[in-house]
């Protein structure tokens, strides 16, 4: 049970980290194409990666094994570590978070009645516009960490969370630090303090990740979804090794000699 729990914890960490990395890279690329600049600053990305590493390594991996693990089927030796369900969640959350960030980037100034923070003449200035993008992404990342606690399409993502005090302790501390960074460290993190109403909007976008995860659970996972991982390469290599062992056996060589003599 402990080995299966460790394996699941590694998968949780991978799902969380891959989602964050893909969103950061694609948002920087799309932002550079649309507004000729990344919506996230370099220092902000450092904070995001710090969150990712702390939550992934300390919070998600340290999970207490539950009795439900005994009812699960054992993992095969050649089974991909990134399952089809995980791939569905990674792709689904990546698309959703990118759509939300692009929505705020393009339509945020009109909807939230704030100044457009897009750089003019390649000069970037801190603004509430880009601060909301940064804040929303961090909150979506935090709430997605709760989603990543369950990797088998479980509906109750909060099941057993009270037993992992390290997880919700780090989660709460990270949330408080995020508030302090946005409101009181504008010079360092290129942020402008947000109003109470803007914080409510940011929280709503963050919580919406939990609802989106429930919608993803309704999408069935089919075997037609291609997955190519290290296990597939290992399986092909294993087959080749078995073939070579079969050919190197004395019985195999005798069979070949008899077949050759029979032809003569």
mmCIF file of C-alpha atoms in Angstrom:
data_model
loop_
_atom_site.group_PDB
_atom_site.id
_atom_site.type_symbol
_atom_site.label_atom_id
_atom_site.label_comp_id
_atom_site.label_asym_id
_atom_site.label_seq_id
_atom_site.Cartn_x
_atom_site.Cartn_y
_atom_site.Cartn_z
ATOM 1 C CA UNK A 1 0.000 0.000 0.000
ATOM 2 C CA UNK A 2 2.835 2.393 0.796
ATOM 3 C CA UNK A 3 4.543 1.799 -2.552
ATOM 4 C CA UNK A 4 1.288 2.416 -4.411
ATOM 5 C CA UNK A 5 0.747 5.596 -2.392
ATOM 6 C CA UNK A 6 4.218 6.863 -3.294
ATOM 7 C CA UNK A 7 3.598 6.099 -6.969
ATOM 8 C CA UNK A 8 0.285 7.990 -6.886
ATOM 9 C CA UNK A 9 1.945 10.921 -5.123
ATOM 10 C CA UNK A 10 4.530 11.181 -7.890
ATOM 11 C CA UNK A 11 1.732 11.186 -10.471
ATOM 12 C CA UNK A 12 -0.076 13.964 -8.579
ATOM 13 C CA UNK A 13 3.080 16.043 -8.557
ATOM 14 C CA UNK A 14 3.624 15.470 -12.286
ATOM 15 C CA UNK A 15 0.080 16.476 -13.179
ATOM 16 C CA UNK A 16 0.376 19.673 -11.154
ATOM 17 C CA UNK A 17 3.829 20.647 -12.411
ATOM 18 C CA UNK A 18 3.137 19.901 -16.069
ATOM 19 C CA UNK A 19 -0.017 22.020 -16.024
ATOM 20 C CA UNK A 20 1.799 24.994 -14.490
ATOM 21 C CA UNK A 21 4.775 24.732 -16.852
ATOM 22 C CA UNK A 22 2.678 24.428 -20.001
ATOM 23 C CA UNK A 23 0.460 27.382 -19.049
ATOM 24 C CA UNK A 24 3.462 29.595 -18.240
ATOM 25 C CA UNK A 25 5.238 28.791 -21.510
ATOM 26 C CA UNK A 26 2.148 29.145 -23.714
ATOM 27 C CA UNK A 27 0.979 32.338 -21.993
ATOM 28 C CA UNK A 28 4.401 33.903 -22.563
ATOM 29 C CA UNK A 29 4.367 32.832 -26.218
ATOM 30 C CA UNK A 30 0.787 33.955 -26.911
ATOM 31 C CA UNK A 31 1.307 37.203 -25.008
ATOM 32 C CA UNK A 32 4.408 37.953 -27.058
ATOM 33 C CA UNK A 33 2.415 37.380 -30.251
ATOM 34 C CA UNK A 34 -0.577 39.514 -29.204
ATOM 35 C CA UNK A 35 0.836 42.360 -27.099
ATOM 36 C CA UNK A 36 4.556 41.836 -27.816
ATOM 37 C CA UNK A 37 5.221 41.082 -24.172
ATOM 38 C CA UNK A 38 4.647 38.322 -21.652
ATOM 39 C CA UNK A 39 1.722 38.920 -19.278
ATOM 40 C CA UNK A 40 3.895 37.561 -16.440
ATOM 41 C CA UNK A 41 7.064 39.268 -15.229
ATOM 42 C CA UNK A 42 10.280 37.388 -14.534
ATOM 43 C CA UNK A 43 10.048 37.863 -10.760
ATOM 44 C CA UNK A 44 6.420 36.751 -10.846
ATOM 45 C CA UNK A 45 7.440 33.564 -12.651
ATOM 46 C CA UNK A 46 10.007 32.869 -9.936
ATOM 47 C CA UNK A 47 7.259 33.088 -7.324
ATOM 48 C CA UNK A 48 5.029 30.804 -9.401
ATOM 49 C CA UNK A 49 7.785 28.200 -9.723
ATOM 50 C CA UNK A 50 8.441 28.469 -5.989
ATOM 51 C CA UNK A 51 4.763 27.726 -5.344
ATOM 52 C CA UNK A 52 4.909 24.838 -7.786
ATOM 53 C CA UNK A 53 7.947 23.270 -6.166
ATOM 54 C CA UNK A 54 6.739 23.718 -2.587
ATOM 55 C CA UNK A 55 3.242 22.386 -3.225
ATOM 56 C CA UNK A 56 4.410 19.597 -5.497
ATOM 57 C CA UNK A 57 7.340 18.347 -3.454
ATOM 58 C CA UNK A 58 6.193 18.967 0.111
ATOM 59 C CA UNK A 59 2.420 18.958 -0.051
ATOM 60 C CA UNK A 60 1.294 16.620 -2.821
ATOM 61 C CA UNK A 61 3.954 13.955 -2.365
ATOM 62 C CA UNK A 62 3.437 13.713 1.397
ATOM 63 C CA UNK A 63 0.019 12.053 1.341
ATOM 64 C CA UNK A 64 -1.155 9.586 3.955
ATOM 65 C CA UNK A 65 -2.186 6.260 2.331
ATOM 66 C CA UNK A 66 -5.874 5.448 2.501
ATOM 67 C CA UNK A 67 -7.796 2.185 2.483
ATOM 68 C CA UNK A 68 -9.170 3.025 -0.971
ATOM 69 C CA UNK A 69 -5.756 2.168 -2.415
ATOM 70 C CA UNK A 70 -6.341 -1.478 -1.554
ATOM 71 C CA UNK A 71 -9.405 -1.589 -3.811
ATOM 72 C CA UNK A 72 -7.543 -0.198 -6.829
ATOM 73 C CA UNK A 73 -6.074 -2.463 -9.455
ATOM 74 C CA UNK A 74 -2.288 -2.914 -9.227
ATOM 75 C CA UNK A 75 -0.144 -0.971 -11.663
ATOM 76 C CA UNK A 76 1.490 -2.902 -14.461
ATOM 77 C CA UNK A 77 5.225 -2.685 -14.980
ATOM 78 C CA UNK A 78 4.859 -1.148 -18.431
ATOM 79 C CA UNK A 79 1.933 1.139 -17.574
ATOM 80 C CA UNK A 80 2.549 4.831 -18.479
ATOM 81 C CA UNK A 81 3.114 7.051 -15.464
ATOM 82 C CA UNK A 82 0.942 9.718 -17.122
ATOM 83 C CA UNK A 83 -2.410 8.022 -17.546
ATOM 84 C CA UNK A 84 -5.125 9.011 -19.997
ATOM 85 C CA UNK A 85 -7.118 10.531 -17.144
ATOM 86 C CA UNK A 86 -4.138 12.658 -16.144
ATOM 87 C CA UNK A 87 -3.590 13.721 -19.741
ATOM 88 C CA UNK A 88 -7.236 14.760 -19.947
ATOM 89 C CA UNK A 89 -6.859 16.889 -16.819
ATOM 90 C CA UNK A 90 -3.571 18.450 -17.939
ATOM 91 C CA UNK A 91 -4.928 19.432 -21.355
ATOM 92 C CA UNK A 92 -8.301 20.525 -19.970
ATOM 93 C CA UNK A 93 -6.907 22.760 -17.231
ATOM 94 C CA UNK A 94 -4.253 24.180 -19.545
ATOM 95 C CA UNK A 95 -6.878 25.256 -22.071
ATOM 96 C CA UNK A 96 -9.164 26.695 -19.392
ATOM 97 C CA UNK A 97 -6.443 28.711 -17.654
ATOM 98 C CA UNK A 98 -5.132 30.077 -20.949
ATOM 99 C CA UNK A 99 -8.646 31.139 -21.975
ATOM 100 C CA UNK A 100 -9.173 32.922 -18.646
ATOM 101 C CA UNK A 101 -5.832 34.729 -18.867
ATOM 102 C CA UNK A 102 -6.427 35.778 -22.482
ATOM 103 C CA UNK A 103 -9.926 36.940 -21.552
ATOM 104 C CA UNK A 104 -8.544 39.223 -18.833
ATOM 105 C CA UNK A 105 -5.694 40.346 -21.096
ATOM 106 C CA UNK A 106 -7.953 41.401 -23.972
ATOM 107 C CA UNK A 107 -11.292 42.235 -22.334
ATOM 108 C CA UNK A 108 -10.272 42.958 -18.744
ATOM 109 C CA UNK A 109 -9.961 46.765 -19.014
ATOM 110 C CA UNK A 110 -13.535 47.164 -20.279
ATOM 111 C CA UNK A 111 -15.198 44.592 -18.033
ATOM 112 C CA UNK A 112 -13.429 45.509 -14.789
ATOM 113 C CA UNK A 113 -13.209 49.243 -15.567
ATOM 114 C CA UNK A 114 -9.435 49.467 -15.226
ATOM 115 C CA UNK A 115 -6.712 51.078 -17.309
ATOM 116 C CA UNK A 116 -5.253 49.022 -20.125
ATOM 117 C CA UNK A 117 -1.876 47.792 -18.944
ATOM 118 C CA UNK A 118 -0.622 46.585 -22.299
ATOM 119 C CA UNK A 119 2.814 48.099 -22.985
ATOM 120 C CA UNK A 120 3.037 51.151 -25.227
ATOM 121 C CA UNK A 121 6.203 51.580 -27.315
ATOM 122 C CA UNK A 122 7.690 48.501 -25.591
ATOM 123 C CA UNK A 123 7.566 50.285 -22.217
ATOM 124 C CA UNK A 124 6.007 48.184 -19.474
ATOM 125 C CA UNK A 125 4.558 49.826 -16.381
ATOM 126 C CA UNK A 126 2.917 48.071 -13.410
ATOM 127 C CA UNK A 127 -0.866 48.198 -13.634
ATOM 128 C CA UNK A 128 -3.955 46.685 -12.062
ATOM 129 C CA UNK A 129 -4.638 45.041 -15.414
ATOM 130 C CA UNK A 130 -1.522 42.859 -15.422
ATOM 131 C CA UNK A 131 -1.654 42.472 -11.647
ATOM 132 C CA UNK A 132 -5.054 40.814 -12.026
ATOM 133 C CA UNK A 133 -3.636 38.433 -14.638
ATOM 134 C CA UNK A 134 -0.806 37.457 -12.298
ATOM 135 C CA UNK A 135 -3.114 37.137 -9.288
ATOM 136 C CA UNK A 136 -5.714 35.084 -11.150
ATOM 137 C CA UNK A 137 -3.091 32.680 -12.451
ATOM 138 C CA UNK A 138 -1.596 32.149 -8.984
ATOM 139 C CA UNK A 139 -5.046 31.530 -7.477
ATOM 140 C CA UNK A 140 -5.967 29.115 -10.267
ATOM 141 C CA UNK A 141 -2.688 27.305 -9.606
ATOM 142 C CA UNK A 142 -3.444 27.074 -5.878
ATOM 143 C CA UNK A 143 -6.942 25.713 -6.395
ATOM 144 C CA UNK A 144 -5.719 23.338 -9.087
ATOM 145 C CA UNK A 145 -3.347 21.886 -6.485
ATOM 146 C CA UNK A 146 -6.475 20.740 -4.641
ATOM 147 C CA UNK A 147 -7.722 19.131 -7.851
ATOM 148 C CA UNK A 148 -4.424 17.303 -8.320
ATOM 149 C CA UNK A 149 -4.887 15.482 -5.015
ATOM 150 C CA UNK A 150 -7.196 13.113 -6.911
ATOM 151 C CA UNK A 151 -5.955 11.588 -10.171
ATOM 152 C CA UNK A 152 -8.622 8.962 -10.874
ATOM 153 C CA UNK A 153 -11.629 11.207 -11.654
ATOM 154 C CA UNK A 154 -12.829 11.183 -8.038
ATOM 155 C CA UNK A 155 -15.676 13.616 -7.478
ATOM 156 C CA UNK A 156 -14.862 14.508 -3.869
ATOM 157 C CA UNK A 157 -11.509 16.245 -4.190
ATOM 158 C CA UNK A 158 -11.587 17.279 -0.517
ATOM 159 C CA UNK A 159 -11.714 13.699 0.755
ATOM 160 C CA UNK A 160 -8.919 13.132 3.261
ATOM 161 C CA UNK A 161 -7.573 16.681 3.045
ATOM 162 C CA UNK A 162 -7.922 17.152 6.807
ATOM 163 C CA UNK A 163 -5.432 14.317 7.361
ATOM 164 C CA UNK A 164 -2.717 16.113 5.412
ATOM 165 C CA UNK A 165 -1.952 19.096 7.621
ATOM 166 C CA UNK A 166 1.193 19.874 5.612
ATOM 167 C CA UNK A 167 -0.862 20.384 2.452
ATOM 168 C CA UNK A 168 -3.479 22.793 3.758
ATOM 169 C CA UNK A 169 -0.885 24.491 5.978
ATOM 170 C CA UNK A 170 1.346 25.290 2.995
ATOM 171 C CA UNK A 171 -1.721 26.193 0.929
ATOM 172 C CA UNK A 172 -2.966 28.756 3.472
ATOM 173 C CA UNK A 173 0.502 30.251 3.988
ATOM 174 C CA UNK A 174 0.998 30.582 0.227
ATOM 175 C CA UNK A 175 -2.380 32.289 -0.127
ATOM 176 C CA UNK A 176 -1.534 34.801 2.624
ATOM 177 C CA UNK A 177 1.883 35.513 1.099
ATOM 178 C CA UNK A 178 0.209 36.104 -2.270
ATOM 179 C CA UNK A 179 -2.043 38.750 -0.703
ATOM 180 C CA UNK A 180 0.966 40.484 0.851
ATOM 181 C CA UNK A 181 2.939 40.395 -2.407
ATOM 182 C CA UNK A 182 0.124 41.899 -4.444
ATOM 183 C CA UNK A 183 -0.891 44.576 -1.947
ATOM 184 C CA UNK A 184 2.421 45.636 -0.398
ATOM 185 C CA UNK A 185 5.327 44.696 -2.694
ATOM 186 C CA UNK A 186 4.427 46.549 -5.862
ATOM 187 C CA UNK A 187 7.993 47.637 -6.650
ATOM 188 C CA UNK A 188 9.531 44.166 -6.394
ATOM 189 C CA UNK A 189 6.815 42.155 -8.163
ATOM 190 C CA UNK A 190 5.640 44.838 -10.618
ATOM 191 C CA UNK A 191 2.177 44.842 -9.060
ATOM 192 C CA UNK A 192 -0.399 47.477 -8.206
ATOM 193 C CA UNK A 193 -2.619 46.990 -5.162
ATOM 194 C CA UNK A 194 -6.052 45.614 -6.069
ATOM 195 C CA UNK A 195 -9.380 46.725 -4.670
ATOM 196 C CA UNK A 196 -11.699 44.476 -2.684
ATOM 197 C CA UNK A 197 -13.986 44.029 -5.697
ATOM 198 C CA UNK A 198 -11.064 43.019 -7.900
ATOM 199 C CA UNK A 199 -9.963 40.469 -5.308
ATOM 200 C CA UNK A 200 -13.462 38.981 -5.349
ATOM 201 C CA UNK A 201 -13.215 38.565 -9.118
ATOM 202 C CA UNK A 202 -9.792 36.945 -8.791
ATOM 203 C CA UNK A 203 -11.122 34.516 -6.182
ATOM 204 C CA UNK A 204 -14.079 33.634 -8.396
ATOM 205 C CA UNK A 205 -11.746 32.798 -11.267
ATOM 206 C CA UNK A 206 -9.625 30.723 -8.905
ATOM 207 C CA UNK A 207 -12.564 28.780 -7.467
ATOM 208 C CA UNK A 208 -13.917 28.204 -10.979
ATOM 209 C CA UNK A 209 -11.025 25.781 -11.514
ATOM 210 C CA UNK A 210 -12.702 23.427 -9.020
ATOM 211 C CA UNK A 211 -15.964 23.542 -10.980
ATOM 212 C CA UNK A 212 -14.123 23.044 -14.268
ATOM 213 C CA UNK A 213 -12.454 19.971 -12.829
ATOM 214 C CA UNK A 214 -15.868 18.459 -12.069
ATOM 215 C CA UNK A 215 -16.892 19.062 -15.679
ATOM 216 C CA UNK A 216 -13.741 17.322 -16.879
ATOM 217 C CA UNK A 217 -14.687 14.326 -14.747
ATOM 218 C CA UNK A 218 -17.800 13.913 -16.918
ATOM 219 C CA UNK A 219 -15.722 13.482 -20.076
ATOM 220 C CA UNK A 220 -15.155 9.748 -20.642
ATOM 221 C CA UNK A 221 -11.621 8.523 -21.171
ATOM 222 C CA UNK A 222 -11.308 6.322 -24.260
ATOM 223 C CA UNK A 223 -8.507 4.015 -25.293
ATOM 224 C CA UNK A 224 -8.202 5.928 -28.553
ATOM 225 C CA UNK A 225 -6.363 8.699 -26.722
ATOM 226 C CA UNK A 226 -2.715 8.186 -27.731
ATOM 227 C CA UNK A 227 -0.112 8.137 -24.988
ATOM 228 C CA UNK A 228 3.550 7.640 -25.722
ATOM 229 C CA UNK A 229 5.696 7.446 -22.664
ATOM 230 C CA UNK A 230 8.840 5.816 -21.423
ATOM 231 C CA UNK A 231 6.876 2.641 -20.795
ATOM 232 C CA UNK A 232 6.162 2.247 -24.493
ATOM 233 C CA UNK A 233 9.843 2.557 -25.324
ATOM 234 C CA UNK A 234 10.638 0.145 -22.509
ATOM 235 C CA UNK A 235 8.118 -2.351 -23.856
ATOM 236 C CA UNK A 236 9.627 -2.246 -27.339
ATOM 237 C CA UNK A 237 13.133 -2.619 -25.944
ATOM 238 C CA UNK A 238 11.988 -5.501 -23.751
ATOM 239 C CA UNK A 239 10.512 -7.308 -26.737
ATOM 240 C CA UNK A 240 13.746 -6.877 -28.673
ATOM 241 C CA UNK A 241 15.777 -8.156 -25.746
ATOM 242 C CA UNK A 242 13.547 -11.214 -25.400
ATOM 243 C CA UNK A 243 13.922 -11.939 -29.106
ATOM 244 C CA UNK A 244 17.700 -11.763 -28.810
ATOM 245 C CA UNK A 245 17.648 -14.071 -25.800
ATOM 246 C CA UNK A 246 15.454 -16.499 -27.693
ATOM 247 C CA UNK A 247 17.851 -16.550 -30.609
ATOM 248 C CA UNK A 248 20.895 -17.032 -28.365
ATOM 249 C CA UNK A 249 19.510 -20.142 -26.654
ATOM 250 C CA UNK A 250 21.141 -23.484 -27.611
ATOM 251 C CA UNK A 251 17.730 -24.959 -28.394
ATOM 252 C CA UNK A 252 17.099 -22.227 -30.909
ATOM 253 C CA UNK A 253 20.425 -22.829 -32.672
ATOM 254 C CA UNK A 254 19.783 -26.595 -32.804
ATOM 255 C CA UNK A 255 16.366 -25.970 -34.291
ATOM 256 C CA UNK A 256 17.901 -23.769 -36.959
ATOM 257 C CA UNK A 257 20.539 -26.431 -37.779
ATOM 258 C CA UNK A 258 17.911 -29.151 -38.095
ATOM 259 C CA UNK A 259 15.818 -26.929 -40.321
ATOM 260 C CA UNK A 260 18.851 -26.236 -42.495
ATOM 261 C CA UNK A 261 19.755 -29.973 -42.737
ATOM 262 C CA UNK A 262 16.169 -30.789 -43.643
ATOM 263 C CA UNK A 263 16.288 -28.326 -46.528
ATOM 264 C CA UNK A 264 19.497 -29.935 -47.812
#
